[in-house]
mmCIF file of C-alpha atoms in Angstrom:
data_model
loop_
_atom_site.group_PDB
_atom_site.id
_atom_site.type_symbol
_atom_site.label_atom_id
_atom_site.label_comp_id
_atom_site.label_asym_id
_atom_site.label_seq_id
_atom_site.Cartn_x
_atom_site.Cartn_y
_atom_site.Cartn_z
ATOM 1 C CA GLY G 3 -15.661 6.667 -24.548
ATOM 2 C CA SER G 4 -12.613 8.740 -24.085
ATOM 3 C CA ALA G 5 -11.085 11.524 -22.008
ATOM 4 C CA ALA G 6 -8.029 13.622 -22.549
ATOM 5 C CA PHE G 7 -5.182 13.697 -20.241
ATOM 6 C CA ALA G 8 -1.758 15.561 -20.389
ATOM 7 C CA THR G 9 1.224 13.189 -20.634
ATOM 8 C CA GLY G 10 4.083 15.509 -21.048
ATOM 9 C CA ASP G 11 4.631 13.946 -24.447
ATOM 10 C CA PRO G 12 4.282 16.249 -27.371
ATOM 11 C CA GLY G 13 0.790 15.079 -27.948
ATOM 12 C CA ASP G 14 -1.983 14.318 -25.598
ATOM 13 C CA VAL G 15 -3.011 10.793 -25.544
ATOM 14 C CA PRO G 16 -6.829 9.942 -24.940
ATOM 15 C CA VAL G 17 -8.153 7.457 -22.482
ATOM 16 C CA ILE G 18 -10.292 5.086 -24.669
ATOM 17 C CA GLY G 19 -12.035 1.902 -23.743
ATOM 18 C CA ARG G 20 -12.196 2.551 -19.908
ATOM 19 C CA VAL G 21 -15.743 3.961 -19.666
ATOM 20 C CA ARG G 22 -16.813 1.177 -17.340
ATOM 21 C CA GLU G 23 -13.836 1.766 -15.088
ATOM 22 C CA LEU G 24 -14.111 5.439 -14.924
ATOM 23 C CA ALA G 25 -17.812 4.988 -14.102
ATOM 24 C CA GLU G 26 -17.142 2.907 -11.294
ATOM 25 C CA ILE G 27 -14.524 5.210 -9.719
ATOM 26 C CA ASP G 28 -16.786 8.142 -10.151
ATOM 27 C CA GLY G 29 -19.586 6.220 -8.466
ATOM 28 C CA LEU G 30 -17.394 5.425 -5.209
ATOM 29 C CA LEU G 31 -16.145 9.072 -5.169
ATOM 30 C CA ALA G 32 -19.732 10.400 -5.245
ATOM 31 C CA GLU G 33 -20.741 7.948 -2.472
ATOM 32 C CA SER G 34 -17.783 8.839 -0.285
ATOM 33 C CA ARG G 35 -18.599 12.502 -0.691
ATOM 34 C CA SER G 36 -22.350 12.194 0.106
ATOM 35 C CA GLU G 37 -22.023 9.729 2.952
ATOM 36 C CA GLU G 38 -18.789 11.249 4.293
ATOM 37 C CA VAL G 39 -16.832 7.887 4.562
ATOM 38 C CA ALA G 40 -13.343 7.028 3.711
ATOM 39 C CA SER G 41 -12.740 4.528 0.812
ATOM 40 C CA LEU G 42 -10.046 3.038 -1.039
ATOM 41 C CA ILE G 43 -9.853 2.664 -4.964
ATOM 42 C CA ALA G 44 -7.300 0.015 -6.060
ATOM 43 C CA VAL G 45 -6.340 0.297 -9.710
ATOM 44 C CA THR G 46 -4.115 -2.665 -10.845
ATOM 45 C CA GLY G 47 -2.855 -3.955 -14.020
ATOM 46 C CA ASP G 48 0.331 -5.138 -16.036
ATOM 47 C CA ALA G 49 2.838 -2.342 -17.134
ATOM 48 C CA GLY G 50 1.583 -0.179 -19.695
ATOM 49 C CA THR G 51 -2.136 -0.803 -19.396
ATOM 50 C CA GLY G 52 -3.010 2.763 -18.379
ATOM 51 C CA LYS G 53 -2.999 2.804 -14.805
ATOM 52 C CA SER G 54 -1.337 6.172 -14.495
ATOM 53 C CA GLN G 55 -3.729 7.657 -17.173
ATOM 54 C CA ILE G 56 -6.518 6.555 -15.107
ATOM 55 C CA LEU G 57 -5.171 8.296 -12.000
ATOM 56 C CA ARG G 58 -4.454 11.522 -13.821
ATOM 57 C CA THR G 59 -7.842 11.655 -15.540
ATOM 58 C CA VAL G 60 -9.759 11.065 -12.367
ATOM 59 C CA ALA G 61 -7.569 13.531 -10.431
ATOM 60 C CA HIS G 62 -7.925 16.330 -12.916
ATOM 61 C CA ARG G 63 -11.657 15.725 -13.364
ATOM 62 C CA HIS G 64 -12.474 16.036 -9.642
ATOM 63 C CA ALA G 65 -9.792 18.614 -8.779
ATOM 64 C CA SER G 66 -11.019 21.046 -11.458
ATOM 65 C CA SER G 67 -14.855 20.414 -10.945
ATOM 66 C CA THR G 68 -16.887 23.464 -11.896
ATOM 67 C CA GLY G 69 -20.148 22.246 -10.749
ATOM 68 C CA PRO G 70 -22.271 23.193 -7.721
ATOM 69 C CA GLU G 71 -20.192 20.801 -5.471
ATOM 70 C CA ALA G 72 -16.633 21.794 -4.159
ATOM 71 C CA PRO G 73 -13.778 20.256 -5.995
ATOM 72 C CA TRP G 74 -11.831 17.531 -4.366
ATOM 73 C CA ASN G 75 -8.495 18.678 -2.702
ATOM 74 C CA VAL G 76 -6.121 16.281 -4.420
ATOM 75 C CA LEU G 77 -2.663 15.380 -3.200
ATOM 76 C CA SER G 78 -0.635 13.015 -5.206
ATOM 77 C CA ALA G 79 2.728 11.102 -5.056
ATOM 78 C CA ARG G 80 4.301 8.359 -7.102
ATOM 79 C CA ALA G 81 6.879 5.837 -5.687
ATOM 80 C CA ALA G 82 9.870 5.711 -7.673
ATOM 81 C CA SER G 83 12.357 2.637 -8.225
ATOM 82 C CA ASP G 84 15.178 4.804 -7.275
ATOM 83 C CA SER G 85 13.693 5.639 -3.714
ATOM 84 C CA ALA G 86 12.221 2.095 -3.051
ATOM 85 C CA GLY G 87 12.841 1.208 0.510
ATOM 86 C CA GLU G 88 13.658 4.556 1.724
ATOM 87 C CA PRO G 89 11.484 5.093 4.741
ATOM 88 C CA PHE G 90 8.816 7.772 4.317
ATOM 89 C CA ALA G 91 9.828 8.359 0.704
ATOM 90 C CA MET G 92 6.238 8.424 -0.682
ATOM 91 C CA LEU G 93 4.787 10.061 2.382
ATOM 92 C CA ARG G 94 7.221 12.798 1.905
ATOM 93 C CA ALA G 95 6.333 13.462 -1.671
ATOM 94 C CA LEU G 96 2.625 13.284 -0.795
ATOM 95 C CA VAL G 97 2.965 16.007 1.859
ATOM 96 C CA ALA G 98 5.171 18.135 -0.482
ATOM 97 C CA SER G 99 2.432 18.084 -3.043
ATOM 98 C CA ALA G 100 0.302 20.180 -0.585
ATOM 99 C CA GLY G 101 2.894 22.896 -0.294
ATOM 100 C CA PRO G 102 3.348 26.056 -2.289
ATOM 101 C CA ALA G 103 3.226 24.088 -5.676
ATOM 102 C CA GLY G 104 0.495 21.835 -4.553
ATOM 103 C CA PRO G 105 -3.472 22.041 -5.177
ATOM 104 C CA ASP G 106 -4.158 24.755 -2.485
ATOM 105 C CA PRO G 107 -1.392 27.195 -2.186
ATOM 106 C CA ALA G 108 -3.438 29.722 -0.254
ATOM 107 C CA GLY G 109 -4.403 27.205 2.251
ATOM 108 C CA ALA G 110 -0.872 25.763 2.881
ATOM 109 C CA ASP G 111 -0.542 24.776 6.573
ATOM 110 C CA PRO G 112 2.572 25.337 8.640
ATOM 111 C CA ALA G 113 1.871 21.641 9.827
ATOM 112 C CA CYS G 114 3.200 20.586 6.258
ATOM 113 C CA ASP G 115 6.616 22.187 6.957
ATOM 114 C CA GLN G 116 6.700 20.654 10.206
ATOM 115 C CA LEU G 117 5.996 17.208 9.023
ATOM 116 C CA LEU G 118 8.372 17.571 5.983
ATOM 117 C CA ALA G 119 11.153 18.486 8.376
ATOM 118 C CA LEU G 120 10.586 15.419 10.477
ATOM 119 C CA LEU G 121 10.539 13.308 7.360
ATOM 120 C CA GLN G 122 13.839 14.515 5.764
ATOM 121 C CA PRO G 123 16.207 11.560 5.235
ATOM 122 C CA SER G 124 18.571 10.794 8.143
ATOM 123 C CA ARG G 125 22.371 10.661 7.751
ATOM 124 C CA GLU G 126 22.886 9.165 11.199
ATOM 125 C CA SER G 127 21.725 5.968 12.797
ATOM 126 C CA LEU G 128 19.497 6.307 15.948
ATOM 127 C CA ASP G 129 19.396 4.009 18.861
ATOM 128 C CA THR G 130 16.168 2.254 19.644
ATOM 129 C CA ALA G 131 14.821 4.735 22.091
ATOM 130 C CA ASP G 132 15.545 7.828 19.980
ATOM 131 C CA ALA G 133 14.099 6.098 16.951
ATOM 132 C CA LEU G 134 10.754 5.410 18.782
ATOM 133 C CA VAL G 135 10.582 9.112 20.042
ATOM 134 C CA ALA G 136 11.115 10.238 16.412
ATOM 135 C CA ALA G 137 8.463 7.779 15.152
ATOM 136 C CA ASP G 138 5.993 9.187 17.664
ATOM 137 C CA ARG G 139 6.706 12.670 16.581
ATOM 138 C CA VAL G 140 6.118 11.841 12.970
ATOM 139 C CA LEU G 141 2.901 10.065 13.734
ATOM 140 C CA LEU G 142 1.428 12.925 15.774
ATOM 141 C CA ALA G 143 2.508 15.396 13.303
ATOM 142 C CA TRP G 144 0.771 13.317 10.517
ATOM 143 C CA LEU G 145 -2.474 13.101 12.453
ATOM 144 C CA GLU G 146 -2.336 16.823 13.079
ATOM 145 C CA LEU G 147 -1.985 17.494 9.233
ATOM 146 C CA LEU G 148 -4.705 15.293 8.432
ATOM 147 C CA GLU G 149 -6.997 17.167 10.518
ATOM 148 C CA ALA G 150 -5.939 20.308 8.924
ATOM 149 C CA TRP G 151 -6.488 18.945 5.492
ATOM 150 C CA ALA G 152 -9.948 17.155 6.076
ATOM 151 C CA THR G 153 -11.962 20.228 6.978
ATOM 152 C CA PRO G 154 -15.226 21.150 5.086
ATOM 153 C CA GLU G 155 -13.807 24.417 3.998
ATOM 154 C CA ARG G 156 -11.108 22.606 1.867
ATOM 155 C CA GLY G 157 -13.592 20.118 0.487
ATOM 156 C CA PRO G 158 -13.456 16.397 0.324
ATOM 157 C CA LEU G 159 -9.814 15.071 0.322
ATOM 158 C CA MET G 160 -8.220 12.634 -2.185
ATOM 159 C CA PHE G 161 -4.862 10.950 -2.129
ATOM 160 C CA VAL G 162 -3.647 9.818 -5.724
ATOM 161 C CA LEU G 163 -0.639 7.223 -5.130
ATOM 162 C CA ASP G 164 0.994 5.745 -8.242
ATOM 163 C CA ASP G 165 3.428 2.949 -8.555
ATOM 164 C CA VAL G 166 2.357 1.647 -5.148
ATOM 165 C CA HIS G 167 4.321 -1.619 -5.997
ATOM 166 C CA ARG G 168 7.464 0.358 -5.363
ATOM 167 C CA ALA G 169 6.427 2.226 -2.264
ATOM 168 C CA ASP G 170 8.204 1.953 1.143
ATOM 169 C CA VAL G 171 6.174 -0.002 3.520
ATOM 170 C CA THR G 172 6.325 2.928 6.190
ATOM 171 C CA SER G 173 4.503 5.304 3.921
ATOM 172 C CA LEU G 174 1.757 2.784 3.150
ATOM 173 C CA ARG G 175 1.252 2.155 6.782
ATOM 174 C CA PHE G 176 0.745 5.833 7.411
ATOM 175 C CA VAL G 177 -1.789 6.154 4.522
ATOM 176 C CA ASP G 178 -3.399 3.163 6.068
ATOM 177 C CA ARG G 179 -3.623 5.036 9.485
ATOM 178 C CA ALA G 180 -5.166 8.084 7.464
ATOM 179 C CA LEU G 181 -7.957 5.883 6.211
ATOM 180 C CA GLY G 182 -8.723 4.780 9.668
ATOM 181 C CA HIS G 183 -8.350 8.360 11.337
ATOM 182 C CA LEU G 184 -10.596 9.908 8.685
ATOM 183 C CA ALA G 185 -13.041 7.017 8.475
ATOM 184 C CA GLN G 186 -16.112 9.378 8.938
ATOM 185 C CA ARG G 187 -14.958 11.912 6.519
ATOM 186 C CA ALA G 188 -15.361 12.473 2.714
ATOM 187 C CA PHE G 189 -11.709 10.933 1.994
ATOM 188 C CA VAL G 190 -10.552 8.535 -0.710
ATOM 189 C CA VAL G 191 -7.227 6.837 -1.540
ATOM 190 C CA LEU G 192 -6.811 6.385 -5.201
ATOM 191 C CA ALA G 193 -3.792 3.912 -5.521
ATOM 192 C CA ALA G 194 -2.428 2.054 -8.440
ATOM 193 C CA GLY G 195 -0.068 -1.030 -8.468
ATOM 194 C CA ARG G 196 0.652 -4.072 -10.423
ATOM 195 C CA THR G 197 -1.280 -6.554 -8.283
ATOM 196 C CA LEU G 198 -3.688 -6.450 -5.288
ATOM 197 C CA ASP G 199 -0.801 -7.819 -3.133
ATOM 198 C CA ASP G 200 0.910 -4.706 -3.784
ATOM 199 C CA LEU G 201 -1.770 -2.701 -1.962
ATOM 200 C CA ARG G 202 -2.444 -5.075 0.826
ATOM 201 C CA ALA G 203 -0.835 -2.692 3.419
ATOM 202 C CA LEU G 204 -3.651 -0.081 2.668
ATOM 203 C CA ALA G 205 -7.242 -0.229 4.175
ATOM 204 C CA THR G 206 -6.657 -3.023 6.646
ATOM 205 C CA GLY G 207 -9.430 -1.868 8.671
ATOM 206 C CA LEU G 208 -11.949 -0.640 5.997
ATOM 207 C CA GLU G 209 -15.249 -2.527 5.420
ATOM 208 C CA PRO G 210 -15.336 -4.401 2.126
ATOM 209 C CA GLU G 211 -18.001 -1.957 0.717
ATOM 210 C CA ARG G 212 -15.658 0.823 1.204
ATOM 211 C CA ARG G 213 -13.038 -0.501 -1.137
ATOM 212 C CA LEU G 214 -13.175 -0.849 -5.023
ATOM 213 C CA ASP G 215 -10.830 -2.960 -7.072
ATOM 214 C CA VAL G 216 -10.391 -2.040 -10.669
ATOM 215 C CA HIS G 217 -8.297 -4.229 -12.906
ATOM 216 C CA LEU G 218 -7.130 -2.877 -16.062
ATOM 217 C CA GLY G 219 -6.756 -5.722 -18.752
ATOM 218 C CA PRO G 220 -5.820 -5.344 -22.426
ATOM 219 C CA LEU G 221 -7.932 -3.044 -24.551
ATOM 220 C CA ARG G 222 -10.503 -4.701 -26.423
ATOM 221 C CA PRO G 223 -9.974 -4.787 -30.209
ATOM 222 C CA ARG G 224 -12.386 -2.037 -31.283
ATOM 223 C CA ALA G 225 -11.021 0.260 -28.321
ATOM 224 C CA ALA G 226 -7.451 -0.462 -29.355
ATOM 225 C CA GLU G 227 -8.393 0.624 -33.115
ATOM 226 C CA SER G 228 -10.053 3.781 -31.711
ATOM 227 C CA LEU G 229 -6.865 4.740 -29.936
ATOM 228 C CA ALA G 230 -4.705 3.850 -32.950
ATOM 229 C CA GLU G 231 -6.828 6.135 -35.195
ATOM 230 C CA ALA G 232 -6.550 9.054 -32.569
ATOM 231 C CA LEU G 233 -2.661 8.565 -32.497
ATOM 232 C CA CYS G 234 -1.953 7.781 -36.247
ATOM 233 C CA ARG G 235 -3.541 10.726 -37.680
ATOM 234 C CA ASP G 236 -4.232 10.428 -41.458
ATOM 235 C CA ALA G 237 -2.696 6.871 -41.668
ATOM 236 C CA PRO G 238 -4.393 4.504 -43.895
ATOM 237 C CA SER G 239 -7.055 2.189 -42.061
ATOM 238 C CA ALA G 240 -5.091 -0.982 -42.894
ATOM 239 C CA LEU G 241 -2.023 0.540 -41.068
ATOM 240 C CA VAL G 242 -4.214 1.762 -38.112
ATOM 241 C CA ALA G 243 -5.664 -1.785 -37.814
ATOM 242 C CA GLU G 244 -2.092 -3.318 -37.945
ATOM 243 C CA VAL G 245 -1.033 -0.933 -35.107
ATOM 244 C CA ALA G 246 -3.910 -1.952 -33.027
ATOM 245 C CA ARG G 247 -3.162 -5.736 -33.610
ATOM 246 C CA LEU G 248 0.617 -5.533 -33.030
ATOM 247 C CA SER G 249 -0.062 -3.762 -29.584
ATOM 248 C CA GLY G 250 -2.016 -6.648 -28.066
ATOM 249 C CA GLY G 251 -4.236 -4.022 -26.594
ATOM 250 C CA ASN G 252 -1.589 -2.612 -24.396
ATOM 251 C CA PRO G 253 -1.949 1.218 -24.518
ATOM 252 C CA ALA G 254 1.665 1.993 -23.815
ATOM 253 C CA HIS G 255 2.872 -0.429 -26.522
ATOM 254 C CA LEU G 256 0.389 1.017 -29.026
ATOM 255 C CA VAL G 257 1.708 4.536 -28.464
ATOM 256 C CA GLU G 258 5.105 3.532 -29.235
ATOM 257 C CA LEU G 259 4.035 1.811 -32.466
ATOM 258 C CA ALA G 260 2.077 4.918 -33.522
ATOM 259 C CA ARG G 261 5.170 7.026 -32.956
ATOM 260 C CA GLN G 262 7.025 4.845 -35.432
ATOM 261 C CA VAL G 263 4.121 5.558 -37.929
ATOM 262 C CA ARG G 264 4.292 9.292 -37.261
ATOM 263 C CA ASP G 265 8.050 9.138 -37.856
ATOM 264 C CA GLY G 266 7.400 7.480 -41.239
ATOM 265 C CA MET G 267 8.462 4.020 -40.218
ATOM 266 C CA THR G 268 6.719 0.608 -40.733
ATOM 267 C CA PRO G 269 5.644 -0.602 -37.215
ATOM 268 C CA GLY G 270 7.544 -3.758 -36.363
ATOM 269 C CA ASP G 271 6.501 -6.921 -34.516
ATOM 270 C CA GLY G 272 8.886 -6.440 -31.729
ATOM 271 C CA SER G 273 8.622 -6.147 -27.901
ATOM 272 C CA MET G 274 8.194 -2.672 -26.003
ATOM 273 C CA ALA G 275 11.830 -2.829 -25.152
ATOM 274 C CA ASP G 276 12.851 -3.346 -29.023
ATOM 275 C CA LEU G 277 10.504 -0.288 -29.738
ATOM 276 C CA LEU G 278 12.251 1.877 -26.947
ATOM 277 C CA TRP G 279 15.674 0.754 -28.110
ATOM 278 C CA ALA G 280 15.015 1.634 -31.719
ATOM 279 C CA ARG G 281 13.507 5.009 -30.695
ATOM 280 C CA LEU G 282 16.662 5.765 -28.690
ATOM 281 C CA ALA G 283 18.963 4.630 -31.724
ATOM 282 C CA ARG G 284 17.372 7.409 -33.863
ATOM 283 C CA LEU G 285 18.486 9.932 -31.410
ATOM 284 C CA ASP G 286 21.441 12.342 -31.998
ATOM 285 C CA PRO G 287 24.400 10.321 -30.269
ATOM 286 C CA ASP G 288 25.017 13.378 -27.827
ATOM 287 C CA ASP G 289 21.321 13.618 -26.840
ATOM 288 C CA ARG G 290 21.413 9.647 -26.301
ATOM 289 C CA GLN G 291 24.628 10.162 -24.159
ATOM 290 C CA VAL G 292 22.607 12.505 -21.984
ATOM 291 C CA LEU G 293 19.642 10.068 -21.587
ATOM 292 C CA ARG G 294 22.146 7.116 -20.739
ATOM 293 C CA ALA G 295 23.726 9.332 -17.994
ATOM 294 C CA ALA G 296 20.411 10.218 -16.634
ATOM 295 C CA SER G 297 19.134 6.695 -16.584
ATOM 296 C CA ILE G 298 21.832 5.904 -13.916
ATOM 297 C CA ILE G 299 20.459 8.301 -11.591
ATOM 298 C CA GLY G 300 16.872 6.888 -11.877
ATOM 299 C CA ARG G 301 13.426 7.910 -12.979
ATOM 300 C CA THR G 302 13.891 11.402 -11.292
ATOM 301 C CA VAL G 303 16.924 13.328 -12.257
ATOM 302 C CA TRP G 304 18.554 16.715 -11.609
ATOM 303 C CA PRO G 305 20.459 18.633 -14.312
ATOM 304 C CA SER G 306 23.392 19.047 -11.951
ATOM 305 C CA ALA G 307 23.674 15.443 -11.282
ATOM 306 C CA ILE G 308 23.532 14.720 -15.134
ATOM 307 C CA ALA G 309 26.429 17.376 -15.352
ATOM 308 C CA ALA G 310 28.446 15.498 -12.781
ATOM 309 C CA LEU G 311 28.024 12.437 -14.799
ATOM 310 C CA LEU G 312 29.161 14.036 -18.031
ATOM 311 C CA GLY G 313 32.155 15.862 -16.279
ATOM 312 C CA VAL G 314 30.856 19.380 -17.343
ATOM 313 C CA GLU G 315 29.749 22.302 -15.152
ATOM 314 C CA PRO G 316 26.145 22.512 -13.927
ATOM 315 C CA GLN G 317 25.586 25.582 -15.939
ATOM 316 C CA ASP G 318 26.750 24.308 -19.080
ATOM 317 C CA ALA G 319 24.678 25.845 -21.948
ATOM 318 C CA ARG G 320 25.096 22.897 -24.368
ATOM 319 C CA LEU G 321 23.688 20.438 -21.631
ATOM 320 C CA ALA G 322 20.873 22.851 -20.967
ATOM 321 C CA ALA G 323 20.040 22.848 -24.672
ATOM 322 C CA ARG G 324 19.921 19.089 -24.911
ATOM 323 C CA LEU G 325 17.769 18.624 -21.992
ATOM 324 C CA ALA G 326 15.384 21.131 -23.478
ATOM 325 C CA THR G 327 15.371 19.101 -26.589
ATOM 326 C CA LEU G 328 14.789 15.965 -24.890
ATOM 327 C CA VAL G 329 11.818 17.631 -22.950
ATOM 328 C CA ALA G 330 10.471 18.944 -26.161
ATOM 329 C CA GLN G 331 10.511 15.535 -27.865
ATOM 330 C CA GLY G 332 8.867 13.721 -25.020
ATOM 331 C CA TYR G 333 11.825 11.708 -23.641
ATOM 332 C CA LEU G 334 11.898 13.818 -20.350
ATOM 333 C CA VAL G 335 9.255 15.864 -18.508
ATOM 334 C CA VAL G 336 9.651 18.708 -16.058
ATOM 335 C CA THR G 337 8.106 18.094 -12.664
ATOM 336 C CA ALA G 338 6.877 20.192 -10.059
ATOM 337 C CA ARG G 339 9.662 22.161 -8.357
ATOM 338 C CA GLY G 340 9.931 21.930 -4.527
ATOM 339 C CA ALA G 341 10.117 25.231 -2.487
ATOM 340 C CA ASP G 342 13.660 24.344 -1.627
ATOM 341 C CA ASP G 343 14.809 23.005 -4.845
ATOM 342 C CA PRO G 344 17.622 25.088 -6.332
ATOM 343 C CA GLU G 345 17.087 23.569 -9.804
ATOM 344 C CA PRO G 346 14.274 21.964 -11.651
ATOM 345 C CA ARG G 347 13.643 18.291 -11.527
ATOM 346 C CA LEU G 348 13.230 16.236 -14.534
ATOM 347 C CA GLU G 349 11.606 12.715 -15.025
ATOM 348 C CA PHE G 350 11.794 10.199 -17.761
ATOM 349 C CA ALA G 351 8.422 9.955 -19.579
ATOM 350 C CA SER G 352 8.070 6.527 -18.495
ATOM 351 C CA GLU G 353 9.813 3.849 -16.227
ATOM 352 C CA LEU G 354 10.296 1.666 -19.349
ATOM 353 C CA LEU G 355 12.066 4.453 -21.196
ATOM 354 C CA GLN G 356 14.502 4.824 -18.347
ATOM 355 C CA LEU G 357 15.169 1.210 -18.220
ATOM 356 C CA ALA G 358 15.738 1.138 -21.978
ATOM 357 C CA ALA G 359 18.339 4.009 -21.647
ATOM 358 C CA TYR G 360 19.972 2.165 -18.776
ATOM 359 C CA ASP G 361 20.312 -1.027 -20.821
ATOM 360 C CA LEU G 362 22.445 0.911 -23.231
ATOM 361 C CA CYS G 363 25.106 1.685 -20.601
ATOM 362 C CA THR G 364 28.234 -0.270 -20.543
ATOM 363 C CA GLU G 365 29.469 -2.022 -17.357
ATOM 364 C CA ALA G 366 32.208 0.594 -16.977
ATOM 365 C CA ASP G 367 29.522 3.303 -17.418
ATOM 366 C CA LEU G 368 27.435 1.925 -14.592
ATOM 367 C CA GLU G 369 30.254 1.330 -12.167
ATOM 368 C CA ARG G 370 31.614 4.722 -12.556
ATOM 369 C CA GLY G 371 28.399 6.307 -12.858
ATOM 370 C CA HIS G 372 26.632 4.869 -9.719
ATOM 371 C CA GLU G 373 29.736 5.939 -7.816
ATOM 372 C CA VAL G 374 29.381 9.502 -9.143
ATOM 373 C CA VAL G 375 25.664 9.576 -8.291
ATOM 374 C CA ALA G 376 26.305 8.344 -4.853
ATOM 375 C CA ARG G 377 28.747 11.257 -4.183
ATOM 376 C CA TRP G 378 26.382 13.667 -5.720
ATOM 377 C CA LEU G 379 23.487 12.624 -3.520
ATOM 378 C CA VAL G 380 25.419 12.752 -0.410
ATOM 379 C CA ALA G 381 26.755 16.404 -1.254
ATOM 380 C CA SER G 382 23.131 17.408 -2.285
ATOM 381 C CA ALA G 383 21.079 15.633 0.226
ATOM 382 C CA HIS G 384 18.516 14.897 -2.267
ATOM 383 C CA ALA G 385 18.053 11.247 -1.063
ATOM 384 C CA GLY G 386 18.437 9.133 2.157
ATOM 385 C CA GLY G 387 20.746 6.486 3.161
ATOM 386 C CA ALA G 388 19.025 3.478 1.446
ATOM 387 C CA VAL G 389 19.376 5.239 -1.964
ATOM 388 C CA VAL G 390 22.904 6.308 -1.547
ATOM 389 C CA ALA G 391 23.711 2.656 -0.409
ATOM 390 C CA ARG G 392 22.075 1.131 -3.464
ATOM 391 C CA HIS G 393 24.148 3.258 -5.794
ATOM 392 C CA LEU G 394 27.317 2.276 -3.909
ATOM 393 C CA VAL G 395 26.477 -1.432 -4.182
ATOM 394 C CA HIS G 396 25.887 -1.025 -7.964
ATOM 395 C CA ALA G 397 29.383 0.639 -8.121
ATOM 396 C CA GLY G 398 30.967 -2.408 -6.361
ATOM 397 C CA ASP G 399 31.562 -0.589 -3.048
ATOM 398 C CA ARG G 400 29.618 -2.748 -0.643
ATOM 399 C CA ARG G 401 31.673 -1.723 2.387
ATOM 400 C CA GLY G 402 31.250 2.060 1.695
ATOM 401 C CA ALA G 403 27.436 1.228 1.403
ATOM 402 C CA LEU G 404 27.213 -0.390 4.802
ATOM 403 C CA PRO G 405 27.088 2.916 6.928
ATOM 404 C CA HIS G 406 24.377 4.388 4.713
ATOM 405 C CA PHE G 407 22.155 1.147 4.978
ATOM 406 C CA ILE G 408 22.535 1.231 8.813
ATOM 407 C CA ALA G 409 21.609 4.916 8.877
ATOM 408 C CA ALA G 410 18.518 4.061 6.685
#
């Protein structure tokens, strides 16, 4: 069976070969709703096995339900490698998803703004007493917000957390606290990570029957061929079978092989990294330079930060045109814009694509680039001390990174 989902790529990719997994997830969601109990659904698997696709499919299906039952109130967040270790980074993204651009604009609660203000990255270190007071204020605001979200009028509540293997421990503990606080409500946390160890901080107090572990392995041969057929439109059956075989059942690898077929190339027996490097090599050199610069920032990027790296003005028309082209070609996607964001945010279509572009940078590019990004982040207040410090370390400025590490 298959279900469509939007990827931000020029063509939608179907979810194929995951009927059993989707049915198990739907079953626990229905049980949590009817019994009014909190549950955790842990989706695990290697890179490229389709964890994010499953999360998007489930979230879209249940947030837009047109049946007699109220749709789920879905809030989502993804942990990014560029914010790993920053306290409250994932929690801040989760709360922000319930704001004006979130699932329930009309029902936006002032408690969201209050908590977001408390979760803003700190630029100064606090002594122990002040830190404890600040932590208590955050916890009380979090519990108050949970009560506002988990009301019958708003429907059952679902948190969708992606790339939990990169999440900060503080955010995971607060989500775990939510599962305990809302234990007798229709509330589900749908979380994806590489292994179950990545999710061990969640659901520490849940009964075993309130937890579902869904592991995504490689697609079976017939499912892989069905996906190849869907992506390699009008290709000969022998070529479709070869794409499925070369992918090893990994959906992300199969998508890149199918892209080669659509571009008139013969799919090669290379690694995922080889395919991505070959794809980047086919780009216009100036477009590739933009992606290389963006990769230094991280998975999430801002046009003005790219402009700073390239030494052009933030309003540069040529840069704007190249970014639009990269979005249209599926290298970058436009993400939801926060209420206080002065410019749109962009993301690499995948973490693997960002890493492939990063690998094309020279050592000189990286040393200078990380220094520029660190200065830009400090000036723009887009990230906390831990992120700034990591960029300074990559730039070779460990002494300059120390105060930011202490503040974090």
